[in-house]
mmCIF file with all atom_site columns, C-alpha atoms in Angstrom:
data_model
loop_
_atom_site.group_PDB
_atom_site.id
_atom_site.type_symbol
_atom_site.label_atom_id
_atom_site.label_alt_id
_atom_site.label_comp_id
_atom_site.label_asym_id
_atom_site.label_entity_id
_atom_site.label_seq_id
_atom_site.pdbx_PDB_ins_code
_atom_site.Cartn_x
_atom_site.Cartn_y
_atom_site.Cartn_z
_atom_site.occupancy
_atom_site.B_iso_or_equiv
_atom_site.pdbx_formal_charge
_atom_site.auth_seq_id
_atom_site.auth_comp_id
_atom_site.auth_asym_id
_atom_site.auth_atom_id
_atom_site.pdbx_PDB_model_num
ATOM 1  C CA . MET A 1 1  ? 92.523  105.955 2.427  1.00 69.00 ? 26 MET A CA 1
ATOM 2  C CA . ARG A 1 2  ? 91.441  109.307 2.835  1.00 75.00 ? 27 ARG A CA 1
ATOM 3  C CA . SER A 1 3  ? 89.609  108.762 5.839  1.00 78.00 ? 28 SER A CA 1
ATOM 4  C CA . LEU A 1 4  ? 92.634  107.835 8.032  1.00 74.00 ? 29 LEU A CA 1
ATOM 5  C CA . ARG A 1 5  ? 93.129  111.266 8.827  1.00 77.00 ? 30 ARG A CA 1
ATOM 6  C CA . TYR A 1 6  ? 89.690  110.718 10.771 1.00 83.00 ? 31 TYR A CA 1
ATOM 7  C CA . LEU A 1 7  ? 91.270  108.061 12.805 1.00 80.00 ? 32 LEU A CA 1
ATOM 8  C CA . PRO A 1 8  ? 90.626  109.427 16.514 1.00 84.00 ? 33 PRO A CA 1
ATOM 9  C CA . LEU A 1 9  ? 93.907  109.330 18.674 1.00 80.00 ? 34 LEU A CA 1
ATOM 10 C CA . THR A 1 10 ? 94.363  106.540 21.561 1.00 81.00 ? 35 THR A CA 1
ATOM 11 C CA . ALA A 1 11 ? 96.991  109.051 23.364 1.00 82.00 ? 36 ALA A CA 1
ATOM 12 C CA . GLU A 1 12 ? 98.626  112.506 22.541 1.00 85.00 ? 37 GLU A CA 1
ATOM 13 C CA . PRO A 1 13 ? 101.510 112.362 20.246 1.00 80.00 ? 38 PRO A CA 1
ATOM 14 C CA . ARG A 1 14 ? 105.212 111.609 21.658 1.00 83.00 ? 39 ARG A CA 1
ATOM 15 C CA . THR A 1 15 ? 103.423 110.760 24.684 1.00 90.00 ? 40 THR A CA 1
ATOM 16 C CA . LYS A 1 16 ? 102.774 106.826 24.667 1.00 86.00 ? 41 LYS A CA 1
ATOM 17 C CA . PHE A 1 17 ? 104.468 104.131 22.658 1.00 83.00 ? 42 PHE A CA 1
ATOM 18 C CA . GLN A 1 18 ? 101.867 102.421 20.744 1.00 78.00 ? 43 GLN A CA 1
ATOM 19 C CA . TYR A 1 19 ? 102.658 100.135 17.735 1.00 75.00 ? 44 TYR A CA 1
ATOM 20 C CA . CYS A 1 20 ? 100.282 100.989 14.680 1.00 74.00 ? 45 CYS A CA 1
ATOM 21 C CA . ASN A 1 21 ? 99.976  99.430  10.890 1.00 75.00 ? 46 ASN A CA 1
ATOM 22 C CA . ILE A 1 22 ? 98.271  103.141 9.552  1.00 78.00 ? 47 ILE A CA 1
ATOM 23 C CA . MET A 1 23 ? 102.002 103.658 7.838  1.00 79.00 ? 48 MET A CA 1
ATOM 24 C CA . PHE A 1 24 ? 102.225 100.160 6.368  1.00 82.00 ? 49 PHE A CA 1
ATOM 25 C CA . VAL A 1 25 ? 98.744  100.669 4.665  1.00 82.00 ? 50 VAL A CA 1
ATOM 26 C CA . THR A 1 26 ? 99.441  104.104 3.395  1.00 84.00 ? 51 THR A CA 1
ATOM 27 C CA . VAL A 1 27 ? 102.484 103.182 1.999  1.00 86.00 ? 52 VAL A CA 1
ATOM 28 C CA . SER A 1 28 ? 101.303 100.080 0.380  1.00 87.00 ? 53 SER A CA 1
ATOM 29 C CA . HIS A 1 29 ? 98.335  101.926 -0.979 1.00 87.00 ? 54 HIS A CA 1
ATOM 30 C CA . VAL A 1 30 ? 100.789 104.256 -2.221 1.00 90.00 ? 55 VAL A CA 1
ATOM 31 C CA . VAL A 1 31 ? 103.407 101.573 -4.110 1.00 91.00 ? 56 VAL A CA 1
ATOM 32 C CA . GLU A 1 32 ? 100.040 100.183 -5.676 1.00 91.00 ? 57 GLU A CA 1
ATOM 33 C CA . SER A 1 33 ? 98.691  103.188 -7.053 1.00 92.00 ? 58 SER A CA 1
ATOM 34 C CA . LEU A 1 34 ? 101.853 104.598 -8.304 1.00 94.00 ? 59 LEU A CA 1
ATOM 35 C CA . THR A 1 35 ? 103.422 100.587 -9.900 1.00 94.00 ? 60 THR A CA 1
ATOM 36 C CA . GLY A 1 36 ? 100.165 98.606  -9.850 1.00 93.00 ? 61 GLY A CA 1
ATOM 37 C CA . VAL A 1 37 ? 101.700 96.189  -8.111 1.00 90.00 ? 62 VAL A CA 1
ATOM 38 C CA . TRP A 1 38 ? 100.644 94.683  -4.781 1.00 88.00 ? 63 TRP A CA 1
ATOM 39 C CA . MET A 1 39 ? 103.286 95.531  -2.019 1.00 88.00 ? 64 MET A CA 1
ATOM 40 C CA . GLY A 1 40 ? 104.607 92.105  -1.589 1.00 87.00 ? 65 GLY A CA 1
ATOM 41 C CA . ASP A 1 41 ? 105.295 91.754  -4.815 1.00 88.00 ? 66 ASP A CA 1
ATOM 42 C CA . PHE A 1 42 ? 107.190 94.577  -4.960 1.00 91.00 ? 67 PHE A CA 1
ATOM 43 C CA . LEU A 1 43 ? 109.195 94.098  -2.032 1.00 90.00 ? 68 LEU A CA 1
ATOM 44 C CA . SER A 1 44 ? 110.068 90.447  -3.456 1.00 88.00 ? 69 SER A CA 1
ATOM 45 C CA . GLU A 1 45 ? 111.176 92.204  -7.186 1.00 91.00 ? 70 GLU A CA 1
ATOM 46 C CA . LYS A 1 46 ? 112.828 95.040  -5.531 1.00 93.00 ? 71 LYS A CA 1
ATOM 47 C CA . ILE A 1 47 ? 114.671 94.304  -2.865 1.00 91.00 ? 72 ILE A CA 1
ATOM 48 C CA . TRP A 1 48 ? 114.510 90.763  -1.848 1.00 89.00 ? 73 TRP A CA 1
ATOM 49 C CA . GLU A 1 49 ? 115.534 89.130  -4.698 1.00 91.00 ? 74 GLU A CA 1
ATOM 50 C CA . PRO A 1 50 ? 118.179 91.344  -6.250 1.00 94.00 ? 75 PRO A CA 1
ATOM 51 C CA . LEU A 1 51 ? 119.573 90.847  -2.505 1.00 94.00 ? 76 LEU A CA 1
ATOM 52 C CA . GLY A 1 52 ? 119.765 87.039  -2.298 1.00 93.00 ? 77 GLY A CA 1
ATOM 53 C CA . MET A 1 53 ? 117.065 87.269  -0.130 1.00 91.00 ? 78 MET A CA 1
ATOM 54 C CA . LYS A 1 54 ? 115.402 83.561  -0.754 1.00 85.00 ? 79 LYS A CA 1
ATOM 55 C CA . SER A 1 55 ? 113.503 83.100  2.333  1.00 85.00 ? 80 SER A CA 1
ATOM 56 C CA . THR A 1 56 ? 112.121 86.480  3.019  1.00 82.00 ? 81 THR A CA 1
ATOM 57 C CA . ALA A 1 57 ? 108.307 86.325  1.856  1.00 77.00 ? 82 ALA A CA 1
ATOM 58 C CA . SER A 1 58 ? 105.106 88.778  2.358  1.00 77.00 ? 83 SER A CA 1
ATOM 59 C CA . LYS A 1 59 ? 101.741 87.488  2.153  1.00 71.00 ? 84 LYS A CA 1
ATOM 60 C CA . SER A 1 60 ? 98.116  88.560  3.051  1.00 62.00 ? 85 SER A CA 1
ATOM 61 C CA . LEU A 1 61 ? 96.159  85.733  4.625  1.00 51.00 ? 86 LEU A CA 1
ATOM 62 C CA . HIS A 1 62 ? 93.208  86.786  2.314  1.00 48.00 ? 87 HIS A CA 1
ATOM 63 C CA . PRO A 1 63 ? 93.850  87.594  -0.945 1.00 53.00 ? 88 PRO A CA 1
ATOM 64 C CA . TYR A 1 64 ? 91.354  90.209  -1.091 1.00 52.00 ? 89 TYR A CA 1
ATOM 65 C CA . LEU A 1 65 ? 92.763  92.041  1.513  1.00 53.00 ? 90 LEU A CA 1
ATOM 66 C CA . ARG A 1 66 ? 95.642  92.704  -0.906 1.00 51.00 ? 91 ARG A CA 1
ATOM 67 C CA . LEU A 1 67 ? 95.788  96.479  -1.341 1.00 47.00 ? 92 LEU A CA 1
#
């Protein structure tokens, strides 16, 4: 996780729109570290289920990729 800060930029900040998943990886790591629950399960339990969002889901394509 700490090595993410060393990834090179592909463009100067705020000069080009680029989609990036690094912050999703970061927040997933933080949620799991603080709660001990995988991010998808946390979202289901705390957000989607209370709102009645029965058709919303999250899954990892590979179980070992769950952060």
